[in-house]
PDB file of C-alpha atoms (C1' of nucleotides) in Angstrom:
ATOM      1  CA  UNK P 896     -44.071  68.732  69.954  1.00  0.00           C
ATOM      2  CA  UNK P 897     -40.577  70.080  69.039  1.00  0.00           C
ATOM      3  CA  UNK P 898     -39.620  71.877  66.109  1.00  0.00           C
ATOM      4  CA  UNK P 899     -37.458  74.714  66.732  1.00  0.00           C
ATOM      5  CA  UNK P 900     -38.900  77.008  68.440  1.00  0.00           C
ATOM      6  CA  UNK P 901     -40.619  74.475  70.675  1.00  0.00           C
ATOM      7  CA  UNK P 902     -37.035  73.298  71.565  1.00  0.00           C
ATOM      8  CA  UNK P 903     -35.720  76.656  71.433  1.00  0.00           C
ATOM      9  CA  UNK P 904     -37.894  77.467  74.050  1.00  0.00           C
ATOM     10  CA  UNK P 905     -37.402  74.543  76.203  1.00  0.00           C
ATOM     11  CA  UNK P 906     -33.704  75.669  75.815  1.00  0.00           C
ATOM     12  CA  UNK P 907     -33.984  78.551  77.467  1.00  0.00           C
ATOM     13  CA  UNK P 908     -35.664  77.525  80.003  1.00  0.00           C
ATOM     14  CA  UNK P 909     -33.161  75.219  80.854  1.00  0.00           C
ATOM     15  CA  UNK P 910     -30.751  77.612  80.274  1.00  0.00           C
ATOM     16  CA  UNK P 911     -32.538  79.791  82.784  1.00  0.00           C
ATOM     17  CA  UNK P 912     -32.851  77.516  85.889  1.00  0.00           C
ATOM     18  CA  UNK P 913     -30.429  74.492  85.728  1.00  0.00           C
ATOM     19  CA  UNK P 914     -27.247  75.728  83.980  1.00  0.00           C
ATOM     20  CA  UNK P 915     -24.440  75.660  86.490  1.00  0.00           C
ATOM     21  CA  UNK P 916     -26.166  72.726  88.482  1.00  0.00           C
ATOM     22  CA  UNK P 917     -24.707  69.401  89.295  1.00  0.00           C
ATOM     23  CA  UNK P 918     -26.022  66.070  88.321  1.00  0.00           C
ATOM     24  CA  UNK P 919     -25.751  63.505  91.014  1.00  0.00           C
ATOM     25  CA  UNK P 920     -27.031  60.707  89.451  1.00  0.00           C
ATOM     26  CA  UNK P 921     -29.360  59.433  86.468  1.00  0.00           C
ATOM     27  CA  UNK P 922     -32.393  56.937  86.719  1.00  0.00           C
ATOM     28  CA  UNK P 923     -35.176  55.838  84.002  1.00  0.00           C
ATOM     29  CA  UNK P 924     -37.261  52.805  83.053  1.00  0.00           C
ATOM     30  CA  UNK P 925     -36.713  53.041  79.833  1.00  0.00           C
ATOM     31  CA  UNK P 926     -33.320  52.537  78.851  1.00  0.00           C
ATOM     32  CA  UNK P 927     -34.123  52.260  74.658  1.00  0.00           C
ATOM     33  CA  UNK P 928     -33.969  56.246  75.082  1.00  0.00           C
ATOM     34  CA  UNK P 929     -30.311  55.956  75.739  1.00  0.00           C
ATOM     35  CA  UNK P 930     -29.724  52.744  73.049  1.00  0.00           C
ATOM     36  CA  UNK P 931     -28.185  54.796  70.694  1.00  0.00           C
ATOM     37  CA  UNK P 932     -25.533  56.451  72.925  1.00  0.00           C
ATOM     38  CA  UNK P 933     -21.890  54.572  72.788  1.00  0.00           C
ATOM     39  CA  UNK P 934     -22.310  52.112  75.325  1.00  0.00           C
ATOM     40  CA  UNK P 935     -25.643  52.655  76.147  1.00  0.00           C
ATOM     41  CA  UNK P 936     -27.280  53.505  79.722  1.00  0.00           C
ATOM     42  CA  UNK P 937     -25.148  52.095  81.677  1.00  0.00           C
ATOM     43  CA  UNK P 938     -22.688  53.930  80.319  1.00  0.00           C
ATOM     44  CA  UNK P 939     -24.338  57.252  80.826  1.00  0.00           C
ATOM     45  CA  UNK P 940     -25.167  56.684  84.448  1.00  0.00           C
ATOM     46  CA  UNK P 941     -21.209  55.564  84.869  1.00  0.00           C
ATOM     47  CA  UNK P 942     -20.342  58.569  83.221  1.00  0.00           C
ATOM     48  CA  UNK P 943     -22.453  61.266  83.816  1.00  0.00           C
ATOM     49  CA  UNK P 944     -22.498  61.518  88.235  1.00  0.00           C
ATOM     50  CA  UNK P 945     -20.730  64.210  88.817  1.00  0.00           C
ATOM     51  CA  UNK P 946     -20.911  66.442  85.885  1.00  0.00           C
ATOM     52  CA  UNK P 947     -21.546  70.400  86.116  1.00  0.00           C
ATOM     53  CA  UNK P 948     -24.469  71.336  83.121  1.00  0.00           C
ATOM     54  CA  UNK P 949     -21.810  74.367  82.097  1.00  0.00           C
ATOM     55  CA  UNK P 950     -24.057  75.540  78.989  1.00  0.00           C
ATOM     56  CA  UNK P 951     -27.090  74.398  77.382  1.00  0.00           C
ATOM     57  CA  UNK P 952     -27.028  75.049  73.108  1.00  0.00           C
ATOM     58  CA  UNK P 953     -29.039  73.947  70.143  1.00  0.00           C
ATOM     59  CA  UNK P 954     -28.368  72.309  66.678  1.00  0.00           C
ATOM     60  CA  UNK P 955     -31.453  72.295  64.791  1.00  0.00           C
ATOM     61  CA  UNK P 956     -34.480  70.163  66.752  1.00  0.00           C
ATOM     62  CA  UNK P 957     -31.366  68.710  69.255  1.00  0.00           C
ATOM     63  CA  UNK P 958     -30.847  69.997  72.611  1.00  0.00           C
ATOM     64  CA  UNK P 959     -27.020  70.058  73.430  1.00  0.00           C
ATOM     65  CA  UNK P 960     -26.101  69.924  77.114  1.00  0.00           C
ATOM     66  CA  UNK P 961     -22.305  70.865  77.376  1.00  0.00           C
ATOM     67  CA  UNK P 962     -21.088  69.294  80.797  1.00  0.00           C
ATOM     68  CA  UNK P 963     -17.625  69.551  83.168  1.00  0.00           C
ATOM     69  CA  UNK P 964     -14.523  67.339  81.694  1.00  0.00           C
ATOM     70  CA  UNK P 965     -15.925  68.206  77.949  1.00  0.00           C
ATOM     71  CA  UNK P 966     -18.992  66.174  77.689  1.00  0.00           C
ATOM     72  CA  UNK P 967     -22.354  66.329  75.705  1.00  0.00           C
ATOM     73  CA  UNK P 968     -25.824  65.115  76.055  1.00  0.00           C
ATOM     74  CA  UNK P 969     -28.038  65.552  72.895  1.00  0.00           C
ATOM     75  CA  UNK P 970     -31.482  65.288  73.346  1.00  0.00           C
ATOM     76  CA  UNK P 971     -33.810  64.289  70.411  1.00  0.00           C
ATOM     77  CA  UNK P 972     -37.562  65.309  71.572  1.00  0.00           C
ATOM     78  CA  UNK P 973     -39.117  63.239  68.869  1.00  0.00           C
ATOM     79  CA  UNK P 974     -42.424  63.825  68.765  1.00  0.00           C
ATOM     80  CA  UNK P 975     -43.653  64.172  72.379  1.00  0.00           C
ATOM     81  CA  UNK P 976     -40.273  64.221  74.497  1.00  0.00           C
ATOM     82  CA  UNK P 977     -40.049  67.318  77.014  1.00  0.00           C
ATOM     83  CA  UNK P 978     -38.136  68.098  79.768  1.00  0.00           C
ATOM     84  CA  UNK P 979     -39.947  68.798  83.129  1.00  0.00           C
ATOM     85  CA  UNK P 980     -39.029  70.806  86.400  1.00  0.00           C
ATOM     86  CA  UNK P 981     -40.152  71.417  89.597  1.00  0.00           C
ATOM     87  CA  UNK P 982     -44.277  69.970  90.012  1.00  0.00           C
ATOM     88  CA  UNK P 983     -44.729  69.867  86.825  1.00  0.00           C
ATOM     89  CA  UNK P 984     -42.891  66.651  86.333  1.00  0.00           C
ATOM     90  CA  UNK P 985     -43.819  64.859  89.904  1.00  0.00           C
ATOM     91  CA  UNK P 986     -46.997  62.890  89.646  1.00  0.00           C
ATOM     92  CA  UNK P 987     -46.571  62.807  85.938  1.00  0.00           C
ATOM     93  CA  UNK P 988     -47.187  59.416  84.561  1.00  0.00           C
ATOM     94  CA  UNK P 989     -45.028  59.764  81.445  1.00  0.00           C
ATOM     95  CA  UNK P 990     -41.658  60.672  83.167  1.00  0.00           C
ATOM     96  CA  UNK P 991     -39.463  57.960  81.823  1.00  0.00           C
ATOM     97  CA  UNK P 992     -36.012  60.007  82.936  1.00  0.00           C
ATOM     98  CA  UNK P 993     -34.775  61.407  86.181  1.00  0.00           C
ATOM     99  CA  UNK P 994     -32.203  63.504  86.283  1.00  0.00           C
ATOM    100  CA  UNK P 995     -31.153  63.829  89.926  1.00  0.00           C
ATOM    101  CA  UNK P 996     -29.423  67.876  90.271  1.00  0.00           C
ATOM    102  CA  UNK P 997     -28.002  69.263  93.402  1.00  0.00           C
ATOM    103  CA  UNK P 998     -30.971  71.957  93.224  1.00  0.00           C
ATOM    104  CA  UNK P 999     -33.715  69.649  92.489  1.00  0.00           C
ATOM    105  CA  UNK P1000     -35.142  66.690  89.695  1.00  0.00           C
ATOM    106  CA  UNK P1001     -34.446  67.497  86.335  1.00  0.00           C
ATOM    107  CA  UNK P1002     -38.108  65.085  84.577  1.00  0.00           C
ATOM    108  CA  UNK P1003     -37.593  63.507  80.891  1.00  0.00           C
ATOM    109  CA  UNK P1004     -41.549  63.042  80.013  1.00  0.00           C
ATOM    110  CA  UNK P1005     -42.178  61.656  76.214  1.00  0.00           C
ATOM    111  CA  UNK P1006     -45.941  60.064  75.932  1.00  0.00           C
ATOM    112  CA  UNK P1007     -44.518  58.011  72.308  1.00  0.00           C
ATOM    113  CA  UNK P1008     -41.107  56.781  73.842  1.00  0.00           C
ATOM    114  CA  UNK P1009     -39.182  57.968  70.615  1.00  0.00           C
ATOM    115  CA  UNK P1010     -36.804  60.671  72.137  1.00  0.00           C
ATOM    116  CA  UNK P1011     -33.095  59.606  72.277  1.00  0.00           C
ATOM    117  CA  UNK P1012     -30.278  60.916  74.361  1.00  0.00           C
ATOM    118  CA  UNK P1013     -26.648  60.244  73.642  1.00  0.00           C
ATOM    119  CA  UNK P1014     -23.913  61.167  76.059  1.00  0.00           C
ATOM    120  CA  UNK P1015     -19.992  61.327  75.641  1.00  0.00           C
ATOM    121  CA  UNK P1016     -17.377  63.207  73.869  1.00  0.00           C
ATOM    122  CA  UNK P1017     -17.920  65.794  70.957  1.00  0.00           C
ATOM    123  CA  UNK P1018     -15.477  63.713  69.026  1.00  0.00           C
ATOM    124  CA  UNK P1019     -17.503  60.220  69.842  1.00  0.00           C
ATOM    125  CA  UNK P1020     -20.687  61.795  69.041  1.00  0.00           C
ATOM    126  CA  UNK P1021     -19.805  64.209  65.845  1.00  0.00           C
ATOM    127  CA  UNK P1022     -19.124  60.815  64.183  1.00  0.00           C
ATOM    128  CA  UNK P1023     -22.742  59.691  64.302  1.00  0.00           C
ATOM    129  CA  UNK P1024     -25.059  59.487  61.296  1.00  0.00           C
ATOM    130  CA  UNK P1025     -27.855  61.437  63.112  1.00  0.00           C
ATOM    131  CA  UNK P1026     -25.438  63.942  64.426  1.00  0.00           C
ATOM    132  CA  UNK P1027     -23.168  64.567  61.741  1.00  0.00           C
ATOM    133  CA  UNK P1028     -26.476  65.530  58.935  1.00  0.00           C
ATOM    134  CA  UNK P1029     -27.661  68.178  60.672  1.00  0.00           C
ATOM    135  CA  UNK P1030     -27.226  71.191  58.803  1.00  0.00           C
ATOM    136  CA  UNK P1031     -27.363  75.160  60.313  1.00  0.00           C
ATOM    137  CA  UNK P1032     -30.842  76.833  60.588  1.00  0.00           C
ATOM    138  CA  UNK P1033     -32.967  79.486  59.103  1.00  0.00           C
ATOM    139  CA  UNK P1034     -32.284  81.771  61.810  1.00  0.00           C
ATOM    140  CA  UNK P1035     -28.361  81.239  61.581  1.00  0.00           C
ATOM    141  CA  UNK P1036     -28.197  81.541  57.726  1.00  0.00           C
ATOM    142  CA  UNK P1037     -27.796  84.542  55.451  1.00  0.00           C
ATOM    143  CA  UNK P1038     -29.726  84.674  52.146  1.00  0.00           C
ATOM    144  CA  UNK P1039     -27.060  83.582  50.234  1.00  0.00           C
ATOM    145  CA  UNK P1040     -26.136  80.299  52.411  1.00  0.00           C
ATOM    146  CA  UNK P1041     -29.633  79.596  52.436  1.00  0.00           C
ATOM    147  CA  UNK P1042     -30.240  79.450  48.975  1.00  0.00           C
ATOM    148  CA  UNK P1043     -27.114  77.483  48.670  1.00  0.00           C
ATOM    149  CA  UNK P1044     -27.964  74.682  50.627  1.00  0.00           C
ATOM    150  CA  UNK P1045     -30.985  74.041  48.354  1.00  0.00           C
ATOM    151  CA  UNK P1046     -28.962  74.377  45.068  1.00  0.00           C
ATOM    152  CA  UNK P1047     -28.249  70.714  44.302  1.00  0.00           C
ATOM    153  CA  UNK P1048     -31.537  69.781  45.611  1.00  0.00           C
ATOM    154  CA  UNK P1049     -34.608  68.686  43.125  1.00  0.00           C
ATOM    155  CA  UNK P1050     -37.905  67.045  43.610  1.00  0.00           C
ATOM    156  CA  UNK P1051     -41.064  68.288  46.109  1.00  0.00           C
ATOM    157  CA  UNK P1052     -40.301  71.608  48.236  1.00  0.00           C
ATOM    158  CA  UNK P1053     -41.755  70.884  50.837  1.00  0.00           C
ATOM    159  CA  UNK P1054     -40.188  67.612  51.195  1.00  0.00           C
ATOM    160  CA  UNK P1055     -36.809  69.746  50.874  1.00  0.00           C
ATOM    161  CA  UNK P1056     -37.470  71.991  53.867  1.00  0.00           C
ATOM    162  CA  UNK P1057     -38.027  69.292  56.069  1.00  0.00           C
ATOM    163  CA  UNK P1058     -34.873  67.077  55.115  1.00  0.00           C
ATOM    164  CA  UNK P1059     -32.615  68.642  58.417  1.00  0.00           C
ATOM    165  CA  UNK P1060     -29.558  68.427  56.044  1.00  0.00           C
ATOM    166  CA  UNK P1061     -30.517  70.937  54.280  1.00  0.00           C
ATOM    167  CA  UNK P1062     -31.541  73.615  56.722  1.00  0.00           C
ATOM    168  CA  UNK P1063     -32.659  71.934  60.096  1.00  0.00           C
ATOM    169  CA  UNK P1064     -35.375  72.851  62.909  1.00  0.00           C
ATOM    170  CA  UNK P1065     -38.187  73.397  60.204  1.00  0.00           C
ATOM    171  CA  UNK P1066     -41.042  70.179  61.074  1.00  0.00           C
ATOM    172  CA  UNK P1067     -44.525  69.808  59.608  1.00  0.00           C
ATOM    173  CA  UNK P1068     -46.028  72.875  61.248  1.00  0.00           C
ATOM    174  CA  UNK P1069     -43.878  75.754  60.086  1.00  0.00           C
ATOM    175  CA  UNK P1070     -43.242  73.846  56.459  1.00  0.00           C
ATOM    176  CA  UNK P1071     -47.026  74.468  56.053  1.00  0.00           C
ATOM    177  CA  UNK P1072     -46.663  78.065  57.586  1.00  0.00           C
ATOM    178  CA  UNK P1073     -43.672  78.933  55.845  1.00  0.00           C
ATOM    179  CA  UNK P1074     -44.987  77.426  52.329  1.00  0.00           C
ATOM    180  CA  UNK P1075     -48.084  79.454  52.809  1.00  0.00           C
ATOM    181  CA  UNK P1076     -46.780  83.503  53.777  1.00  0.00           C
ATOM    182  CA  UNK P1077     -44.359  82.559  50.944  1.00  0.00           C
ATOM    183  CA  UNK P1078     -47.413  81.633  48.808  1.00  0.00           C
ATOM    184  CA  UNK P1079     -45.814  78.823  47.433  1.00  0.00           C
ATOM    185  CA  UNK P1080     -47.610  75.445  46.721  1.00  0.00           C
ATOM    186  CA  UNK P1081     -45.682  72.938  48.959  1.00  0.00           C
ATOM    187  CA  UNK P1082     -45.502  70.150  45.689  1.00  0.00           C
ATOM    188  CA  UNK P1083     -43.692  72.704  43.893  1.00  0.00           C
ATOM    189  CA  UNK P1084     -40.632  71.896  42.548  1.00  0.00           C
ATOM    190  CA  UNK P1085     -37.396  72.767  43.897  1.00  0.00           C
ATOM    191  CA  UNK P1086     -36.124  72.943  40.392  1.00  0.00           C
ATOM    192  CA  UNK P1087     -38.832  75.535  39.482  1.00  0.00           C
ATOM    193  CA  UNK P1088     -38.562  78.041  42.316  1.00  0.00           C
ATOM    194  CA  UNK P1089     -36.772  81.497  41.652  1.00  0.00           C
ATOM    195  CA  UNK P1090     -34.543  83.281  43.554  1.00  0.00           C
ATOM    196  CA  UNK P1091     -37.301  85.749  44.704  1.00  0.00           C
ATOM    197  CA  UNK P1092     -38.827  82.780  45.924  1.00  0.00           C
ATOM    198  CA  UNK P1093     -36.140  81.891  48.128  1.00  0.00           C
ATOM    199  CA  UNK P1094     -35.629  85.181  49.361  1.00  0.00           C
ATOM    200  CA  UNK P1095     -39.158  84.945  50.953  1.00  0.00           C
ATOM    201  CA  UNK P1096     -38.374  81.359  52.114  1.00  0.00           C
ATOM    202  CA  UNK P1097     -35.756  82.802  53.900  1.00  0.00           C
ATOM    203  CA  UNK P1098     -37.145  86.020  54.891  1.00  0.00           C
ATOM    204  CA  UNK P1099     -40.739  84.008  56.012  1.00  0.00           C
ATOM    205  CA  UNK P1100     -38.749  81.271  58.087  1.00  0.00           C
ATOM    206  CA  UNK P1101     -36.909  83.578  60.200  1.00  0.00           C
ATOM    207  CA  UNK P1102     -40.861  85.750  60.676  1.00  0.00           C
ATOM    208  CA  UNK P1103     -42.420  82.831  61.923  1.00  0.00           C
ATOM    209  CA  UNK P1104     -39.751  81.263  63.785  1.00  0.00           C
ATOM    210  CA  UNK P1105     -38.780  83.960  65.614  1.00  0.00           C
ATOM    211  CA  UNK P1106     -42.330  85.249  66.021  1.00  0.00           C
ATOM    212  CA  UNK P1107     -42.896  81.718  67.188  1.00  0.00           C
ATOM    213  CA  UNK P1108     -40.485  81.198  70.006  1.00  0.00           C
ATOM    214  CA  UNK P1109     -41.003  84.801  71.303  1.00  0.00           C
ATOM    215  CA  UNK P1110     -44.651  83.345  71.666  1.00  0.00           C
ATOM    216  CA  UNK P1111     -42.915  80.060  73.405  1.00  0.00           C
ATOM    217  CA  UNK P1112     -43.590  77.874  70.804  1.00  0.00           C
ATOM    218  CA  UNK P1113     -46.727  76.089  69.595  1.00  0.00           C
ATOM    219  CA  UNK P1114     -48.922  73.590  71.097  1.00  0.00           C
ATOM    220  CA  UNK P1115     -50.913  71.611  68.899  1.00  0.00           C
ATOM    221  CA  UNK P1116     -51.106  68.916  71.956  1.00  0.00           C
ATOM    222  CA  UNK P1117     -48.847  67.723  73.483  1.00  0.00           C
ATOM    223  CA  UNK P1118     -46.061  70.333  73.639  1.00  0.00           C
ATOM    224  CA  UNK P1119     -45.426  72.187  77.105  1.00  0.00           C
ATOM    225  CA  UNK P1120     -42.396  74.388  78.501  1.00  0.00           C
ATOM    226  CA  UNK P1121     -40.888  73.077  81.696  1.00  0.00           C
ATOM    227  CA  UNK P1122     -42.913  74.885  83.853  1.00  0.00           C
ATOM    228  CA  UNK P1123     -45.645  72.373  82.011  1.00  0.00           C
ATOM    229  CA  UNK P1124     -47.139  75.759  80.285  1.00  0.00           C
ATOM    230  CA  UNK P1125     -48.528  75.816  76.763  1.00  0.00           C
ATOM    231  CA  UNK P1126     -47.164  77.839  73.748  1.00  0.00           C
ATOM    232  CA  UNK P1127     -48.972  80.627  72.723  1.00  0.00           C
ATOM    233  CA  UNK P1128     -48.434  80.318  68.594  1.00  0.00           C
ATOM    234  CA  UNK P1129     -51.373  78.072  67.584  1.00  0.00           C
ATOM    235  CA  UNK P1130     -53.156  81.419  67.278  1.00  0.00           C
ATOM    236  CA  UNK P1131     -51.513  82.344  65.074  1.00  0.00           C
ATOM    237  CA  UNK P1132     -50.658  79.663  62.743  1.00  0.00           C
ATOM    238  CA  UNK P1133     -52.603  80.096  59.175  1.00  0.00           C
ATOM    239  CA  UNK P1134     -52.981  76.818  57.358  1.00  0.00           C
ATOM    240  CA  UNK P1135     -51.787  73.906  60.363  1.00  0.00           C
ATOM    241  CA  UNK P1136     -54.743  72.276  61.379  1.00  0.00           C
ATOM    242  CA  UNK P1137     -57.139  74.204  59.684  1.00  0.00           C
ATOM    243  CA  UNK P1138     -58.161  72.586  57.064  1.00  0.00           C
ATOM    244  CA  UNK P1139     -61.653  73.657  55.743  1.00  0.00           C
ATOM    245  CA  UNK P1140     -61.085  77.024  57.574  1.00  0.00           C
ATOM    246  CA  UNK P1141     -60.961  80.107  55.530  1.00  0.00           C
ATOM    247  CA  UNK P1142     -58.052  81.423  54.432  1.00  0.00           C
ATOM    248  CA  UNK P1143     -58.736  84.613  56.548  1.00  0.00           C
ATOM    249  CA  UNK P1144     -55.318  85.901  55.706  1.00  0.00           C
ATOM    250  CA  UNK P1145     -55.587  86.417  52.056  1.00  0.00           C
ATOM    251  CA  UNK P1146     -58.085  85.296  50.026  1.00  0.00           C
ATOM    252  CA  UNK P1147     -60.999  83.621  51.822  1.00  0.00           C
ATOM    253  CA  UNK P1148     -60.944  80.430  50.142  1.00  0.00           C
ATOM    254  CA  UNK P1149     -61.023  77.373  51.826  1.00  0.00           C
ATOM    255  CA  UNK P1150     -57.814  75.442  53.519  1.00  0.00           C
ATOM    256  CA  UNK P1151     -57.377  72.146  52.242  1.00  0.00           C
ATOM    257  CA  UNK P1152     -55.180  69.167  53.122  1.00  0.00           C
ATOM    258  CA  UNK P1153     -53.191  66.244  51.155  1.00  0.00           C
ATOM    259  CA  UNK P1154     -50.497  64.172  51.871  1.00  0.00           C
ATOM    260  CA  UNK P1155     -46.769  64.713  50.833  1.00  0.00           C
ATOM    261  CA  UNK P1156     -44.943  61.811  51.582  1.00  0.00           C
ATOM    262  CA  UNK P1157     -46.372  60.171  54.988  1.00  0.00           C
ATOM    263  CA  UNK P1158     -47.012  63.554  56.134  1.00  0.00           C
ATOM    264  CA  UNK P1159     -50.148  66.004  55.563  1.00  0.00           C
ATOM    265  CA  UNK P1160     -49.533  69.346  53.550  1.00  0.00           C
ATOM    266  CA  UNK P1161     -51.899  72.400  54.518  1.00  0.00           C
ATOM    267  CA  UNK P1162     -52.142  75.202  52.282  1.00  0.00           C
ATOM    268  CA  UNK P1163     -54.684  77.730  50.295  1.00  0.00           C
ATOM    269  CA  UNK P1164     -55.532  76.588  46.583  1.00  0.00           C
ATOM    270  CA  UNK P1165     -55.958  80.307  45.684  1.00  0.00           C
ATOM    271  CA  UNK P1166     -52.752  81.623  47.185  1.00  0.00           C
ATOM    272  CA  UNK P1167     -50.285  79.010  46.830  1.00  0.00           C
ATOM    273  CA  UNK P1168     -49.724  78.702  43.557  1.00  0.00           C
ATOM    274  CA  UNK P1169     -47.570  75.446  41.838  1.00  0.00           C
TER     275      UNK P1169
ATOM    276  C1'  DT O 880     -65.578  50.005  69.335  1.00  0.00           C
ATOM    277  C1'  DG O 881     -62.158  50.583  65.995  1.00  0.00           C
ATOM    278  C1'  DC O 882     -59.222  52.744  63.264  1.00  0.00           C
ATOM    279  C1'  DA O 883     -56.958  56.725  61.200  1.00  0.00           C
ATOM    280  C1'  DG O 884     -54.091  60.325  62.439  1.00  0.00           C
ATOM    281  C1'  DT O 885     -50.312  62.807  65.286  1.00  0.00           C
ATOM    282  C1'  DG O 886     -45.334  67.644  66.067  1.00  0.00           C
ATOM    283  C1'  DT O 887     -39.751  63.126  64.055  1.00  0.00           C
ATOM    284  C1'  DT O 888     -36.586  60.535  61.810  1.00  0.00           C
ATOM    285  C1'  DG O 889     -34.101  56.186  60.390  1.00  0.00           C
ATOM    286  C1'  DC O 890     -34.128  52.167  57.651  1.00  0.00           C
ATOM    287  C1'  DT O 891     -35.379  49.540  53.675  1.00  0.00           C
ATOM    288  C1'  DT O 892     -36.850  49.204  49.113  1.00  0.00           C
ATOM    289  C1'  DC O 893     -37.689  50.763  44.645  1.00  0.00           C
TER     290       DC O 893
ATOM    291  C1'  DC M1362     -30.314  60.870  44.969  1.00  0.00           C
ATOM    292  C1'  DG M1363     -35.381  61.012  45.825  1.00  0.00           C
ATOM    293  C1'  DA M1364     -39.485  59.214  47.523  1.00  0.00           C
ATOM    294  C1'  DA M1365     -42.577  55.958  49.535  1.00  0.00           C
ATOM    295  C1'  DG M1366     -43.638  52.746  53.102  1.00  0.00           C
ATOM    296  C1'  DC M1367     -42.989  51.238  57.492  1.00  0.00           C
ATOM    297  C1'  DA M1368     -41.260  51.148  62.198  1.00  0.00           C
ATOM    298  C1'  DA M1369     -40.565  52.976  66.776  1.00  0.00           C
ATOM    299  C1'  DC M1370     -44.971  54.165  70.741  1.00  0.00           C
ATOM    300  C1'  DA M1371     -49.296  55.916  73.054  1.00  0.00           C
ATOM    301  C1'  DC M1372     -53.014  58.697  72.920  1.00  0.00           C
ATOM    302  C1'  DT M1373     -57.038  61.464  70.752  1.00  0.00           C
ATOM    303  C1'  DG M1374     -60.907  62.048  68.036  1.00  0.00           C
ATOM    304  C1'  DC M1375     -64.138  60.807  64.578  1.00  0.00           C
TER     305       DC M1375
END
DNA sequence: TGCAGTGTTGCTTC
DNA sequence: CGAAGCAACACTGC
């Protein structure tokens, strides 16, 4: 599911109904989502009874819960994590977390098992590798700062706006998106982009990712808000998932698909150029 | 039926 | 440093 409007939208949701609430207690079958937290579930369940959710924040694709006595849970969806409320989560056979408030069950679904949640102190936590990469995003970035953080960078764009170092919350989906309005050829060189090329980068991120979560997000499958509702950007998205489709923004060529890296690359032969 | 492919990222190897 | 390959899992679709 989650890049980040996907999470950003699951944020405020949360934001929405649980902030303020109480967690009593913590249960799940599947402690490995907790195994890179310092001291692992048990750990969390010692520590975490008790706590008031006071805010709910996000860094990139992570979902920061800030709780009483100056706590944090980060939340990595991975690819299919999502948090659940109300009936949408009962009954639901991928619920692997349970997250007991005073005003009800917070669920922790994820279908693939690869989301990870580490609790404890901002100090404990800043000091981890998969915490301490994660640089700003699009959305919080001025021109400038954006083209910055690609300056020492070389090699395959597209590769470069999905390293979260660089500029975080851009996944698979909007890298295609973004490549595309920007009508740049995702192998293209980092090296070999201009500055008017980064303007629209920048400019084309913030478009579609704001376009994107006021749309709640997109659902290519498996993604759903906590209400369990789908996003409403697939319709909108250009090149993801359509390969073979006509390029019915531009030019009317055909979408075609190749692999960067382990991942697959969708763009338009005529309007992307390299 | 079987196998490739899936929104993420971390680790290892080159 | 970059990039490729694989691993972590379970399901969908060809």
């Amino acid at each position: 599911m989650p890049e980040l409007p996907e999470v950003e939208t699951v944020v405020r949701d949360l934001r929405r109904k649980i902030m303020g609430r109480k967690i009593l207690d913590v249960q799940t079958d599947w402690p490995r989502h907790f195994s890179r937290s310092p001291g692992g579930f048990l750990r969390v369940k010692r520590g975490i009874r008790g706590r008031k959710i006071e805010s709910v924040s996000r860094k990139g694709k992570r979902i920061i819960f800030h709780l009483s006595g100056g706590k944090l849970m980060i939340v990595h969806l991975k690819m299919t994590g999502n948090f659940l409320l109300g009936e949408a989560g009962e009954n639901n056979k991928f619920v692997h977390i349970w997250f007991f408030l005073d005003n009800g069950i917070l669920f922790f679904s994820d279908i693939r098992k690869f989301g990870r949640i580490l609790y404890g102190t901002s100090h404990e936590l800043e000091r981890l590798d998969d915490v301490k990469n994660v640089g700003p995003d699009p959305l919080e970035l001025g021109y400038k700062e954006f083209r910055e953080r690609f300056a020492k960078r070389r090699g395959i764009i597209k590769s470069a706006l999905l390293d979260q170092s660089i500029v975080s919350g851009v996944g698979n989906i909007y890298a295609d998106e973004i490549l595309h309005k920007s009508k740049i050829h995702p192998r293209k060189l980092v090296e070999n982009l201009t500055d008017a090329d980064f303007k629209k980068l920048w400019n084309n991120s913030r478009i579609i990712l704001e376009k994107s979560i006021a749309t709640g997000g997109t659902s290519m499958r498996d993604f759903r808000n906590t209400e369990g509702k789908l996003g409403g950007y697939l319709s909108f998205c250009r090149v993801y998932g359509r390969k073979g489709e006509a390029c019915l923004y531009r030019c009317g060529s055909k979408i075609e698909r190749l692999k960067i890296g382990a991942r697959s690359a969708h763009f338009c032969p005529k309007c992307q150029s390299r």
